Each structure stands twice: as structure tokens, then as C-alpha cells.
Amino acid sequence: MLKELKVRDLALVAESIVRFGPGLNLLTGETGSGKSLIIDALSLALGARGGADQVRYGADRATIEAAFDGVVLWREVGKRSAARIDGRAATPGQVRELGERLVALHGQQEQHGLLDADTQTELLDAYGGALEMRAAAAAAHATWLGALNALRDLEQLRARGQREEEYLRWQLDELRHADPQPGEDEALAAERIAVRHSARLAELAQQAMDALQEEGLARAAVAISSAAALDARLGEQAERLDSLAEETSDLAAAVRRYVELLDSDPGRLEAIESRLAVLDGIKRKHGGSIESAIQARRRLELQLGATEDLDSAVAVAEAEQRNRRAELDAAAGRLTKARTAASRRMEKAVAAELQGLRLEASRFGVALRPLAEAGPGGAEAAEMMFSANPGEPIAPLAKVASGGELARVMLAIKTVGVGADRTPTLVFDEVDAGIGGEAATQVGIRLKALGERHQVLVVTHLAQIASFADHHLVVEKAPGRDGRNVVTVRELAGEDEKARELARMMSGGVTPKAVARAHELLEEAGRPVR
């Protein structure tokens, strides 16, 4: 659920904190008060594109923070654009992906989701309870695709023929003969330096041994030990000198062993250079490193192992591909059957809802368009069809529905599929375009019903709809301290305050008669729907 929206320096909003509650949240206000700004701010927080032209005049940037149960989205637009999820930097794509799971926006400018074929197909699957079948078809498609790719790899390998096999075997023989070991080149490079400078290293090591073997430290240790026997206060110094003398002796022995191991044999240097040259050649051919050459050897061994009985392997792969294809066709067929039944039910249910939304002459249909080949989403895509007026042919919803019609179609679809919709928050902007009277009441009833399963945010100018609000928010525009208009949002508290706002919406003024009618609307909205 969206709990709070903080907006700063966005268009006419200097600074505002809007709090939302569960159920149906209605935003009302006079024309031009900035109701849509709140929806725009939420859209930005959910990853919509923003620009410097949206920043309040005189400010460098606009910021929006949307706090949901469990996650906070933050957005900045202006000279630079930035986004965060729970305080961590995020890309616009990451924010949009998360936002689509949190909020569904439906309005004049936010109808792209309903127009998308994938979204329409998913809506149908959710309505028909076929999401598990869809997931099964996707899994079957992935398994089939893996089997098909394995078959193609083997067929390509066989098609290369004997010449390719001989070339691969030559590469493998070269790698096996070279037998590169992990880290070998680095170890040899270090040894090469030591061999090249062995004389100088031996000289320096001998100087170190001579210095370490001088008896000055040992004599000092004996003298201090004797003194400590007379004066206990020198005990610590005696122990330290003994330790130093022992450590010095060990160091001298270690340096002596190093000198003994130094190899100044020119033959060793030649062997190192020769081995490094072999390894450099191997690395150039196989990815630039010893590790990539070792991986290439393993890969070649696998490829050539497969060629030993390639015809048999291809036959097995062909059978596996056919079996997996049969499983995909069966899964897609079950999904097609479920979609066919669901489309008929959805057509009837949505058509019935549209009657009450003052689209009495409209027609709604769901066409299943076969795909060239079954994919992860099945063997067809759903396309929602619509006709608003008598005599007009039914056509794809994306091509014929106006903004207001589209919002009401979405409301109808959401209403009939309320039990299957997983989006927590639904936003409707301009859902009341071109309606009034009983149609508006019917829209309000449906929005109220949606609010029982979802959090619903609605921008409306109709009192009949606003009367159903669980939380009624008023957007107001007034002069600020600097003389410029600013937008503020507050929640109405109590029936009287709500009635006064409904009265203003109905008549433009708060007259006793209008207030009385507003109280009637509130009472009617609170009655159980029969």
C-alpha cells in the first residue's frame, strides 16, 4: 500500500506531504487546482520520464518520495536525474520494474499498459485462472529450447566434417603437449628474474649473512644476561636480546639456504625462456591467459568426445527435441483451451459492466491471435476489441477507444477480475470523463468494490463518485508567501467537511440546498449495494 507521497518543488507544488490510506482514496479540487500533479508526482516516483521543465520556477531540482509498505522510492528531476530504492541508487529501469508491481496507473496519459498485447494476454490469463498453465508453458518452452539448441550444436559439429575434427584434435594435442598449469607463467617469470640476477643476489645474500653472523649481538646477549643475574631489572632486556640473537641465527640460516638454491646455470635460464615462449603462444591462441587455455582444453575434450559417436548422439538429441516439443505443444494446448473459455466469460462479464458505466451501445471482445510458433507465453496472444457506438465495427481497443472510454474499460476489466489482480495499488485518472448521473454512481460503486481488495486512488470531478471515498483528499491552490500560487493537499475530516466539498463539486457553491443533497449522497453511498 502507498502510505505517503512527499513532493518538493514540482511545478506548482512547493512542498507537500500527501498521506493515503487503505480502500478508496479520492482526490478532488477545483479545475486547475493541480489534482493531476499528484498523479504526475507518483508517476515520476515510479520511474516515468521527467525533465527540467517540471521543476518549480526558481528551484534547481524537484524531488519526490513515495513510501510504500516495505519499500521507499525516491526520485529527483532537474539539471540531473537520479533515483533510489530504499536509499540505494537505482536505474530508471529498475524503478519502473518495481513500480509496475506496486501500482497500476490508468488515465488519459497512462493507458499504455492496457494497450500492450502482453498485458492484455496476462489480464486474460489472470481472469481465467490460467497463470499456472502459463508458467508451465514457459517452463516447457525453455526445456524444448534447450533440447533444440543441443541438437543444433551437434548437427553443426557433424556438418563441419573430418577437416574440422582434425583441426580441433590438432588444437587439443597442442594444448595437451604444452600442459599449461594454473599460475605457471607468473611463477616462471619470477624465477627468470632470479636466474638473470643470480650473481648479484648471491653477493647481496652473502653480505647479509656476514652481517647476521657477526657476534656482536650474541656477545651483547651474554653480557646483559650476566648483568640480569646481578640486577633483575635487566631481565626484560636480557630476554629480548636472547630472542633477537635466536631470530638472527634463524635468518642467517634461511639466507644460506636461499643462496644454496640460487641457480646461475645458463641452461636453466634457457629452459625458462623456452617454456615461457611456449606458454605465450598458447595464451595468444586461447584467450590471453593460462586459465582460458586450460578452459579451452576442457572444451575441446568435450567436443571431440562427442564426435566419437556423433551419429548416435544426434539421434538421441533428435528424439529428446521431439519429446520436449510434444510437451510444449501439450502445455500450450491446455493454455489455449483455458484462454478460449476465459475469453468468452470475460466478454460477457465486461459487457455487463460497461452497460452500467454508460457505454450501453459498446461492444467488447477478446480475440486470440495465433502465433507463428508457440513461445513462452503459449501459442497465441490475446487482443482486446472494442466498439463504442452502434454501427461501428469492433476493432482493437488500442485503435478505437478514447481516453475516457479506455479508463472505463479498464475499470470494467479490473472489476470483473478483482479476485485475480495482484497489483496492490490501482490509480484511475479521468475515469469519469464524459459521464454523470447514474453512470457516475455506478463508477463509484465499482471503485468502492475495488477498494475492498486493493488500495485505489482516483482523481475525479464528480460528487457522485467522491461520495464513496474512504479517504477524501482535497487539492487546493492558493497564493504562497512569495505571492506565487502553491498546491496543497489535505484530507477532509468528518461528514460535514466532506458534504461541503461535495456541495462545491455539484453546484460550484456551498449552499444549504447543495449541502443537504451532499449529505444524501454520502448516506446513499454508505448503503449496502444490492
Tab-separated table of N, CA, C and O in Angstrom, residues 173-277:
chain	number	residue	atom	x	y	z
A	173	ASP	N	45.738	-31.572	-29.116
A	173	ASP	CA	47.055	-32.195	-28.946
A	173	ASP	C	48.099	-31.162	-28.542
A	173	ASP	O	48.956	-31.434	-27.693
A	174	GLU	N	48.022	-29.978	-29.145
A	174	GLU	CA	48.971	-28.916	-28.803
A	174	GLU	C	48.819	-28.507	-27.340
A	174	GLU	O	49.811	-28.324	-26.622
A	175	LEU	N	47.575	-28.373	-26.901
A	175	LEU	CA	47.334	-27.984	-25.504
A	175	LEU	C	47.758	-29.086	-24.541
A	175	LEU	O	48.328	-28.813	-23.480
A	176	ARG	N	47.479	-30.320	-24.909
A	176	ARG	CA	47.886	-31.418	-24.040
A	176	ARG	C	49.399	-31.517	-23.944
A	176	ARG	O	49.952	-31.796	-22.870
A	177	HIS	N	50.075	-31.311	-25.076
A	177	HIS	CA	51.537	-31.378	-25.078
A	177	HIS	C	52.126	-30.246	-24.236
A	177	HIS	O	53.071	-30.460	-23.467
A	178	ALA	N	51.545	-29.048	-24.376
A	178	ALA	CA	52.040	-27.906	-23.594
A	178	ALA	C	51.711	-28.082	-22.112
A	178	ALA	O	52.482	-27.682	-21.238
A	179	ASP	N	50.552	-28.663	-21.844
A	179	ASP	CA	50.115	-28.946	-20.469
A	179	ASP	C	50.280	-27.732	-19.538
A	179	ASP	O	50.984	-27.802	-18.529
A	180	PRO	N	49.647	-26.598	-19.869
A	180	PRO	CA	49.775	-25.416	-19.006
A	180	PRO	C	49.143	-25.669	-17.641
A	180	PRO	O	48.117	-26.337	-17.536
A	181	GLN	N	49.776	-25.140	-16.598
A	181	GLN	CA	49.296	-25.276	-15.234
A	181	GLN	C	48.880	-23.915	-14.687
A	181	GLN	O	49.472	-22.897	-15.046
A	182	PRO	N	47.889	-23.865	-13.831
A	182	PRO	CA	47.435	-22.566	-13.297
A	182	PRO	C	48.575	-21.809	-12.614
A	182	PRO	O	49.303	-22.360	-11.777
A	183	GLY	N	48.796	-20.554	-13.018
A	183	GLY	CA	49.800	-19.697	-12.400
A	183	GLY	C	51.224	-19.997	-12.814
A	183	GLY	O	52.171	-19.374	-12.302
A	184	GLU	N	51.399	-20.926	-13.770
A	184	GLU	CA	52.753	-21.337	-14.140
A	184	GLU	C	53.543	-20.186	-14.748
A	184	GLU	O	54.741	-20.032	-14.473
A	185	ASP	N	52.925	-19.393	-15.603
A	185	ASP	CA	53.662	-18.312	-16.269
A	185	ASP	C	54.156	-17.271	-15.270
A	185	ASP	O	55.277	-16.745	-15.398
A	186	GLU	N	53.357	-16.963	-14.262
A	186	GLU	CA	53.782	-15.979	-13.273
A	186	GLU	C	54.957	-16.505	-12.444
A	186	GLU	O	55.913	-15.776	-12.155
A	187	ALA	N	54.903	-17.790	-12.073
A	187	ALA	CA	55.987	-18.371	-11.290
A	187	ALA	C	57.284	-18.402	-12.099
A	187	ALA	O	58.373	-18.092	-11.583
A	188	LEU	N	57.193	-18.752	-13.388
A	188	LEU	CA	58.391	-18.795	-14.226
A	188	LEU	C	58.965	-17.401	-14.457
A	188	LEU	O	60.190	-17.225	-14.508
A	189	ALA	N	58.106	-16.412	-14.612
A	189	ALA	CA	58.583	-15.034	-14.805
A	189	ALA	C	59.366	-14.574	-13.587
A	189	ALA	O	60.411	-13.902	-13.713
A	190	ALA	N	58.891	-14.930	-12.403
A	190	ALA	CA	59.621	-14.556	-11.192
A	190	ALA	C	60.948	-15.289	-11.100
A	190	ALA	O	61.989	-14.709	-10.730
A	191	GLU	N	60.955	-16.576	-11.471
A	191	GLU	CA	62.203	-17.341	-11.420
A	191	GLU	C	63.202	-16.813	-12.445
A	191	GLU	O	64.426	-16.784	-12.193
A	192	ARG	N	62.715	-16.395	-13.609
A	192	ARG	CA	63.610	-15.855	-14.638
A	192	ARG	C	64.377	-14.651	-14.125
A	192	ARG	O	65.576	-14.504	-14.363
A	193	ILE	N	63.712	-13.790	-13.408
A	193	ILE	CA	64.391	-12.617	-12.849
A	193	ILE	C	65.486	-13.042	-11.877
A	193	ILE	O	66.607	-12.511	-11.883
A	194	ALA	N	65.161	-14.049	-11.046
A	194	ALA	CA	66.143	-14.514	-10.069
A	194	ALA	C	67.357	-15.129	-10.755
A	194	ALA	O	68.503	-14.898	-10.350
A	195	VAL	N	67.153	-15.927	-11.810
A	195	VAL	CA	68.272	-16.559	-12.513
A	195	VAL	C	69.135	-15.516	-13.214
A	195	VAL	O	70.365	-15.604	-13.210
A	196	ARG	N	68.473	-14.544	-13.833
A	196	ARG	CA	69.224	-13.495	-14.533
A	196	ARG	C	70.142	-12.729	-13.591
A	196	ARG	O	71.219	-12.290	-13.965
A	197	HIS	N	69.713	-12.548	-12.355
A	197	HIS	CA	70.489	-11.743	-11.398
A	197	HIS	C	71.054	-12.607	-10.275
A	197	HIS	O	71.270	-12.130	-9.166
A	198	SER	N	71.315	-13.875	-10.578
A	198	SER	CA	71.734	-14.790	-9.524
A	198	SER	C	73.055	-14.370	-8.884
A	198	SER	O	73.230	-14.485	-7.660
A	199	ALA	N	74.019	-13.888	-9.698
A	199	ALA	CA	75.327	-13.492	-9.135
A	199	ALA	C	75.169	-12.351	-8.151
A	199	ALA	O	75.727	-12.373	-7.038
A	200	ARG	N	74.433	-11.346	-8.554
A	200	ARG	CA	74.246	-10.189	-7.680
A	200	ARG	C	73.439	-10.578	-6.438
A	200	ARG	O	73.734	-10.131	-5.316
A	201	LEU	N	72.420	-11.443	-6.626
A	201	LEU	CA	71.623	-11.890	-5.492
A	201	LEU	C	72.478	-12.676	-4.505
A	201	LEU	O	72.348	-12.526	-3.284
A	202	ALA	N	73.404	-13.524	-5.025
A	202	ALA	CA	74.279	-14.295	-4.145
A	202	ALA	C	75.208	-13.359	-3.358
A	202	ALA	O	75.459	-13.562	-2.158
A	203	GLU	N	75.707	-12.332	-4.058
A	203	GLU	CA	76.608	-11.373	-3.391
A	203	GLU	C	75.881	-10.642	-2.269
A	203	GLU	O	76.385	-10.516	-1.140
A	204	LEU	N	74.695	-10.156	-2.560
A	204	LEU	CA	73.933	-9.432	-1.553
A	204	LEU	C	73.528	-10.344	-0.400
A	204	LEU	O	73.560	-9.943	0.772
A	205	ALA	N	73.170	-11.595	-0.730
A	205	ALA	CA	72.801	-12.530	0.324
A	205	ALA	C	73.989	-12.843	1.228
A	205	ALA	O	73.846	-12.974	2.453
A	206	GLN	N	75.198	-12.968	0.603
A	206	GLN	CA	76.390	-13.243	1.408
A	206	GLN	C	76.686	-12.096	2.354
A	206	GLN	O	77.053	-12.289	3.525
A	207	GLN	N	76.501	-10.844	1.848
A	207	GLN	CA	76.704	-9.683	2.708
A	207	GLN	C	75.736	-9.717	3.899
A	207	GLN	O	76.111	-9.407	5.035
A	208	ALA	N	74.498	-10.115	3.602
A	208	ALA	CA	73.514	-10.199	4.676
A	208	ALA	C	73.904	-11.262	5.691
A	208	ALA	O	73.807	-11.052	6.905
A	209	MET	N	74.405	-12.428	5.199
A	209	MET	CA	74.819	-13.486	6.125
A	209	MET	C	75.996	-13.049	6.983
A	209	MET	O	76.031	-13.316	8.186
A	210	ASP	N	76.961	-12.383	6.334
A	210	ASP	CA	78.127	-11.923	7.092
A	210	ASP	C	77.700	-10.999	8.215
A	210	ASP	O	78.176	-11.108	9.355
A	211	ALA	N	76.800	-10.086	7.889
A	211	ALA	CA	76.353	-9.141	8.913
A	211	ALA	C	75.569	-9.844	10.012
A	211	ALA	O	75.716	-9.541	11.201
A	212	LEU	N	74.733	-10.811	9.611
A	212	LEU	CA	73.924	-11.521	10.601
A	212	LEU	C	74.769	-12.423	11.489
A	212	LEU	O	74.417	-12.689	12.642
A	213	GLN	N	75.889	-12.913	10.924
A	213	GLN	CA	76.717	-13.849	11.672
A	213	GLN	C	77.739	-13.172	12.595
A	213	GLN	O	78.459	-13.847	13.320
A	214	GLU	N	77.857	-11.862	12.500
A	214	GLU	CA	78.741	-11.169	13.432
A	214	GLU	C	78.265	-11.432	14.858
A	214	GLU	O	77.070	-11.481	15.137
A	215	GLU	N	79.231	-11.551	15.745
A	215	GLU	CA	78.896	-11.993	17.088
A	215	GLU	C	78.556	-10.857	18.044
A	215	GLU	O	78.439	-11.068	19.248
A	216	GLY	N	78.471	-9.660	17.515
A	216	GLY	CA	78.188	-8.519	18.403
A	216	GLY	C	76.889	-8.690	19.164
A	216	GLY	O	76.818	-8.439	20.373
A	217	LEU	N	75.871	-9.149	18.485
A	217	LEU	CA	74.573	-9.323	19.124
A	217	LEU	C	74.621	-10.451	20.149
A	217	LEU	O	74.073	-10.351	21.239
A	218	ALA	N	75.334	-11.539	19.787
A	218	ALA	CA	75.440	-12.656	20.727
A	218	ALA	C	76.200	-12.242	21.984
A	218	ALA	O	75.823	-12.597	23.109
A	219	ARG	N	77.333	-11.483	21.795
A	219	ARG	CA	78.097	-11.031	22.960
A	219	ARG	C	77.247	-10.113	23.838
A	219	ARG	O	77.297	-10.173	25.062
A	220	ALA	N	76.479	-9.264	23.182
A	220	ALA	CA	75.609	-8.364	23.938
A	220	ALA	C	74.599	-9.152	24.754
A	220	ALA	O	74.301	-8.836	25.912
A	221	ALA	N	74.059	-10.220	24.167
A	221	ALA	CA	73.082	-11.043	24.870
A	221	ALA	C	73.708	-11.702	26.089
A	221	ALA	O	73.105	-11.771	27.173
A	222	VAL	N	74.991	-12.220	25.945
A	222	VAL	CA	75.662	-12.865	27.067
A	222	VAL	C	75.928	-11.853	28.181
A	222	VAL	O	75.695	-12.112	29.372
A	223	ALA	N	76.376	-10.642	27.770
A	223	ALA	CA	76.698	-9.619	28.767
A	223	ALA	C	75.455	-9.192	29.532
A	223	ALA	O	75.471	-9.080	30.765
A	224	ILE	N	74.363	-8.943	28.838
A	224	ILE	CA	73.140	-8.493	29.510
A	224	ILE	C	72.574	-9.603	30.380
A	224	ILE	O	72.039	-9.361	31.476
A	225	SER	N	72.700	-10.857	29.915
A	225	SER	CA	72.220	-11.973	30.743
A	225	SER	C	72.987	-12.040	32.057
A	225	SER	O	72.418	-12.290	33.127
A	226	SER	N	74.332	-11.826	31.973
A	226	SER	CA	75.147	-11.829	33.196
A	226	SER	C	74.746	-10.683	34.106
A	226	SER	O	74.652	-10.828	35.337
A	227	ALA	N	74.495	-9.513	33.497
A	227	ALA	CA	74.091	-8.359	34.296
A	227	ALA	C	72.731	-8.599	34.940
A	227	ALA	O	72.480	-8.192	36.083
A	228	ALA	N	71.815	-9.262	34.212
A	228	ALA	CA	70.484	-9.526	34.749
A	228	ALA	C	70.544	-10.458	35.927
A	228	ALA	O	69.684	-10.426	36.818
A	229	ALA	N	71.585	-11.311	35.956
A	229	ALA	CA	71.739	-12.198	37.111
A	229	ALA	C	72.058	-11.407	38.368
A	229	ALA	O	71.750	-11.822	39.485
A	230	LEU	N	72.674	-10.216	38.166
A	230	LEU	CA	73.012	-9.355	39.304
A	230	LEU	C	71.895	-8.353	39.599
A	230	LEU	O	71.698	-7.957	40.747
A	231	ASP	N	71.196	-7.915	38.506
A	231	ASP	CA	70.147	-6.897	38.674
A	231	ASP	C	68.914	-7.352	37.882
A	231	ASP	O	68.922	-7.321	36.644
A	232	ALA	N	67.898	-7.776	38.595
A	232	ALA	CA	66.698	-8.334	37.939
A	232	ALA	C	66.002	-7.343	37.039
A	232	ALA	O	65.200	-7.721	36.184
A	233	ARG	N	66.287	-6.054	37.249
A	233	ARG	CA	65.615	-5.057	36.405
A	233	ARG	C	66.016	-5.181	34.940
A	233	ARG	O	65.353	-4.652	34.055
A	234	LEU	N	67.134	-5.844	34.657
A	234	LEU	CA	67.564	-6.035	33.263
A	234	LEU	C	67.014	-7.333	32.663
A	234	LEU	O	67.397	-7.725	31.559
A	235	GLY	N	66.116	-8.004	33.387
A	235	GLY	CA	65.597	-9.287	32.897
A	235	GLY	C	64.885	-9.178	31.555
A	235	GLY	O	65.067	-10.008	30.662
A	236	GLU	N	64.042	-8.148	31.423
A	236	GLU	CA	63.286	-7.985	30.168
A	236	GLU	C	64.230	-7.759	28.999
A	236	GLU	O	64.078	-8.340	27.922
A	237	GLN	N	65.254	-6.895	29.199
A	237	GLN	CA	66.206	-6.620	28.129
A	237	GLN	C	66.995	-7.871	27.764
A	237	GLN	O	67.305	-8.118	26.584
A	238	ALA	N	67.319	-8.689	28.791
A	238	ALA	CA	68.058	-9.924	28.526
A	238	ALA	C	67.218	-10.876	27.660
A	238	ALA	O	67.738	-11.484	26.716
A	239	GLU	N	65.923	-10.977	27.992
A	239	GLU	CA	65.046	-11.854	27.211
A	239	GLU	C	64.917	-11.366	25.772
A	239	GLU	O	64.925	-12.155	24.825
A	240	ARG	N	64.773	-10.075	25.579
A	240	ARG	CA	64.634	-9.515	24.231
A	240	ARG	C	65.884	-9.756	23.407
A	240	ARG	O	65.839	-10.090	22.225
A	241	LEU	N	67.085	-9.563	24.039
A	241	LEU	CA	68.329	-9.796	23.308
A	241	LEU	C	68.490	-11.275	22.961
A	241	LEU	O	68.967	-11.625	21.874
A	242	ASP	N	68.118	-12.157	23.877
A	242	ASP	CA	68.171	-13.586	23.567
A	242	ASP	C	67.281	-13.923	22.364
A	242	ASP	O	67.667	-14.696	21.479
A	243	SER	N	66.067	-13.329	22.366
A	243	SER	CA	65.144	-13.569	21.252
A	243	SER	C	65.712	-13.038	19.947
A	243	SER	O	65.635	-13.688	18.906
A	244	LEU	N	66.306	-11.828	20.004
A	244	LEU	CA	66.894	-11.242	18.798
A	244	LEU	C	68.053	-12.085	18.292
A	244	LEU	O	68.220	-12.287	17.081
A	245	ALA	N	68.866	-12.589	19.225
A	245	ALA	CA	70.011	-13.403	18.809
A	245	ALA	C	69.539	-14.687	18.138
A	245	ALA	O	70.088	-15.116	17.116
A	246	GLU	N	68.475	-15.298	18.689
A	246	GLU	CA	67.933	-16.526	18.099
A	246	GLU	C	67.320	-16.259	16.736
A	246	GLU	O	67.519	-17.025	15.791
A	247	GLU	N	66.559	-15.146	16.612
A	247	GLU	CA	65.932	-14.776	15.344
A	247	GLU	C	66.989	-14.489	14.283
A	247	GLU	O	66.850	-14.876	13.109
A	248	THR	N	68.088	-13.824	14.711
A	248	THR	CA	69.170	-13.506	13.776
A	248	THR	C	69.819	-14.770	13.256
A	248	THR	O	70.141	-14.901	12.067
A	249	SER	N	70.000	-15.742	14.131
A	249	SER	CA	70.579	-17.015	13.714
A	249	SER	C	69.692	-17.731	12.709
A	249	SER	O	70.168	-18.276	11.704
A	250	ASP	N	68.362	-17.712	12.969
A	250	ASP	CA	67.428	-18.339	12.034
A	250	ASP	C	67.454	-17.645	10.680
A	250	ASP	O	67.395	-18.290	9.630
A	251	LEU	N	67.493	-16.302	10.705
A	251	LEU	CA	67.543	-15.539	9.449
A	251	LEU	C	68.792	-15.873	8.658
A	251	LEU	O	68.761	-16.026	7.429
A	252	ALA	N	69.894	-15.981	9.332
A	252	ALA	CA	71.149	-16.310	8.643
A	252	ALA	C	71.054	-17.672	7.981
A	252	ALA	O	71.505	-17.876	6.841
A	253	ALA	N	70.459	-18.652	8.683
A	253	ALA	CA	70.299	-19.989	8.109
A	253	ALA	C	69.385	-19.960	6.891
A	253	ALA	O	69.636	-20.649	5.888
A	254	ALA	N	68.284	-19.157	6.952
A	254	ALA	CA	67.357	-19.061	5.828
A	254	ALA	C	68.030	-18.443	4.615
A	254	ALA	O	67.839	-18.885	3.475
A	255	VAL	N	68.835	-17.402	4.830
A	255	VAL	CA	69.547	-16.762	3.715
A	255	VAL	C	70.554	-17.730	3.117
A	255	VAL	O	70.746	-17.788	1.894
A	256	ARG	N	71.195	-18.532	3.968
A	256	ARG	CA	72.167	-19.515	3.482
A	256	ARG	C	71.478	-20.536	2.572
A	256	ARG	O	71.998	-20.884	1.510
A	257	ARG	N	70.287	-20.992	2.983
A	257	ARG	CA	69.568	-21.943	2.147
A	257	ARG	C	69.159	-21.313	0.818
A	257	ARG	O	69.173	-21.967	-0.220
A	258	TYR	N	68.766	-20.026	0.862
A	258	TYR	CA	68.409	-19.325	-0.371
A	258	TYR	C	69.590	-19.295	-1.340
A	258	TYR	O	69.454	-19.552	-2.544
A	259	VAL	N	70.796	-18.987	-0.807
A	259	VAL	CA	71.993	-18.915	-1.655
A	259	VAL	C	72.282	-20.274	-2.270
A	259	VAL	O	72.652	-20.388	-3.447
A	260	GLU	N	72.120	-21.321	-1.465
A	260	GLU	CA	72.385	-22.667	-1.964
A	260	GLU	C	71.442	-23.046	-3.102
A	260	GLU	O	71.804	-23.809	-4.003
A	261	LEU	N	70.196	-22.494	-3.056
A	261	LEU	CA	69.205	-22.835	-4.080
A	261	LEU	C	69.317	-21.964	-5.332
A	261	LEU	O	68.678	-22.262	-6.349
A	262	LEU	N	70.036	-20.851	-5.244
A	262	LEU	CA	70.176	-19.977	-6.412
A	262	LEU	C	70.810	-20.747	-7.559
A	262	LEU	O	71.816	-21.446	-7.378
A	263	ASP	N	70.163	-20.618	-8.711
A	263	ASP	CA	70.637	-21.352	-9.882
A	263	ASP	C	71.168	-20.365	-10.905
A	263	ASP	O	70.413	-19.583	-11.477
A	264	SER	N	72.454	-20.381	-11.133
A	264	SER	CA	73.065	-19.481	-12.123
A	264	SER	C	73.389	-20.202	-13.412
A	264	SER	O	74.080	-19.668	-14.271
A	265	ASP	N	72.899	-21.431	-13.519
A	265	ASP	CA	73.177	-22.225	-14.712
A	265	ASP	C	72.507	-21.589	-15.926
A	265	ASP	O	71.272	-21.435	-15.956
A	266	PRO	N	73.270	-21.208	-16.972
A	266	PRO	CA	72.663	-20.626	-18.178
A	266	PRO	C	71.628	-21.573	-18.802
A	266	PRO	O	70.680	-21.129	-19.431
A	267	GLY	N	71.818	-22.860	-18.607
A	267	GLY	CA	70.868	-23.812	-19.163
A	267	GLY	C	69.487	-23.666	-18.545
A	267	GLY	O	68.471	-23.853	-19.220
A	268	ARG	N	69.432	-23.343	-17.267
A	268	ARG	CA	68.139	-23.156	-16.615
A	268	ARG	C	67.422	-21.929	-17.161
A	268	ARG	O	66.218	-21.967	-17.412
A	269	LEU	N	68.201	-20.854	-17.366
A	269	LEU	CA	67.601	-19.643	-17.933
A	269	LEU	C	67.050	-19.917	-19.323
A	269	LEU	O	65.942	-19.465	-19.676
A	270	GLU	N	67.794	-20.700	-20.107
A	270	GLU	CA	67.335	-21.030	-21.457
A	270	GLU	C	66.050	-21.856	-21.407
A	270	GLU	O	65.127	-21.649	-22.193
A	271	ALA	N	65.969	-22.780	-20.434
A	271	ALA	CA	64.774	-23.612	-20.303
A	271	ALA	C	63.557	-22.769	-19.915
A	271	ALA	O	62.448	-22.980	-20.407
A	272	ILE	N	63.796	-21.816	-18.998
A	272	ILE	CA	62.690	-20.942	-18.583
A	272	ILE	C	62.186	-20.124	-19.765
A	272	ILE	O	60.973	-20.012	-20.000
A	273	GLU	N	63.124	-19.537	-20.513
A	273	GLU	CA	62.739	-18.709	-21.657
A	273	GLU	C	61.965	-19.535	-22.682
A	273	GLU	O	60.968	-19.076	-23.243
A	274	SER	N	62.419	-20.754	-22.905
A	274	SER	CA	61.748	-21.625	-23.871
A	274	SER	C	60.331	-21.971	-23.416
A	274	SER	O	59.387	-21.930	-24.213
A	275	ARG	N	60.183	-22.295	-22.120
A	275	ARG	CA	58.866	-22.644	-21.604
A	275	ARG	C	57.923	-21.445	-21.661
A	275	ARG	O	56.749	-21.586	-22.029
A	276	LEU	N	58.418	-20.264	-21.302
A	276	LEU	CA	57.578	-19.055	-21.355
A	276	LEU	C	57.147	-18.744	-22.779
A	276	LEU	O	56.024	-18.276	-23.010
A	277	ALA	N	58.024	-19.014	-23.747
A	277	ALA	CA	57.659	-18.778	-25.148
A	277	ALA	C	56.517	-19.704	-25.568
A	277	ALA	O	55.586	-19.302	-26.267
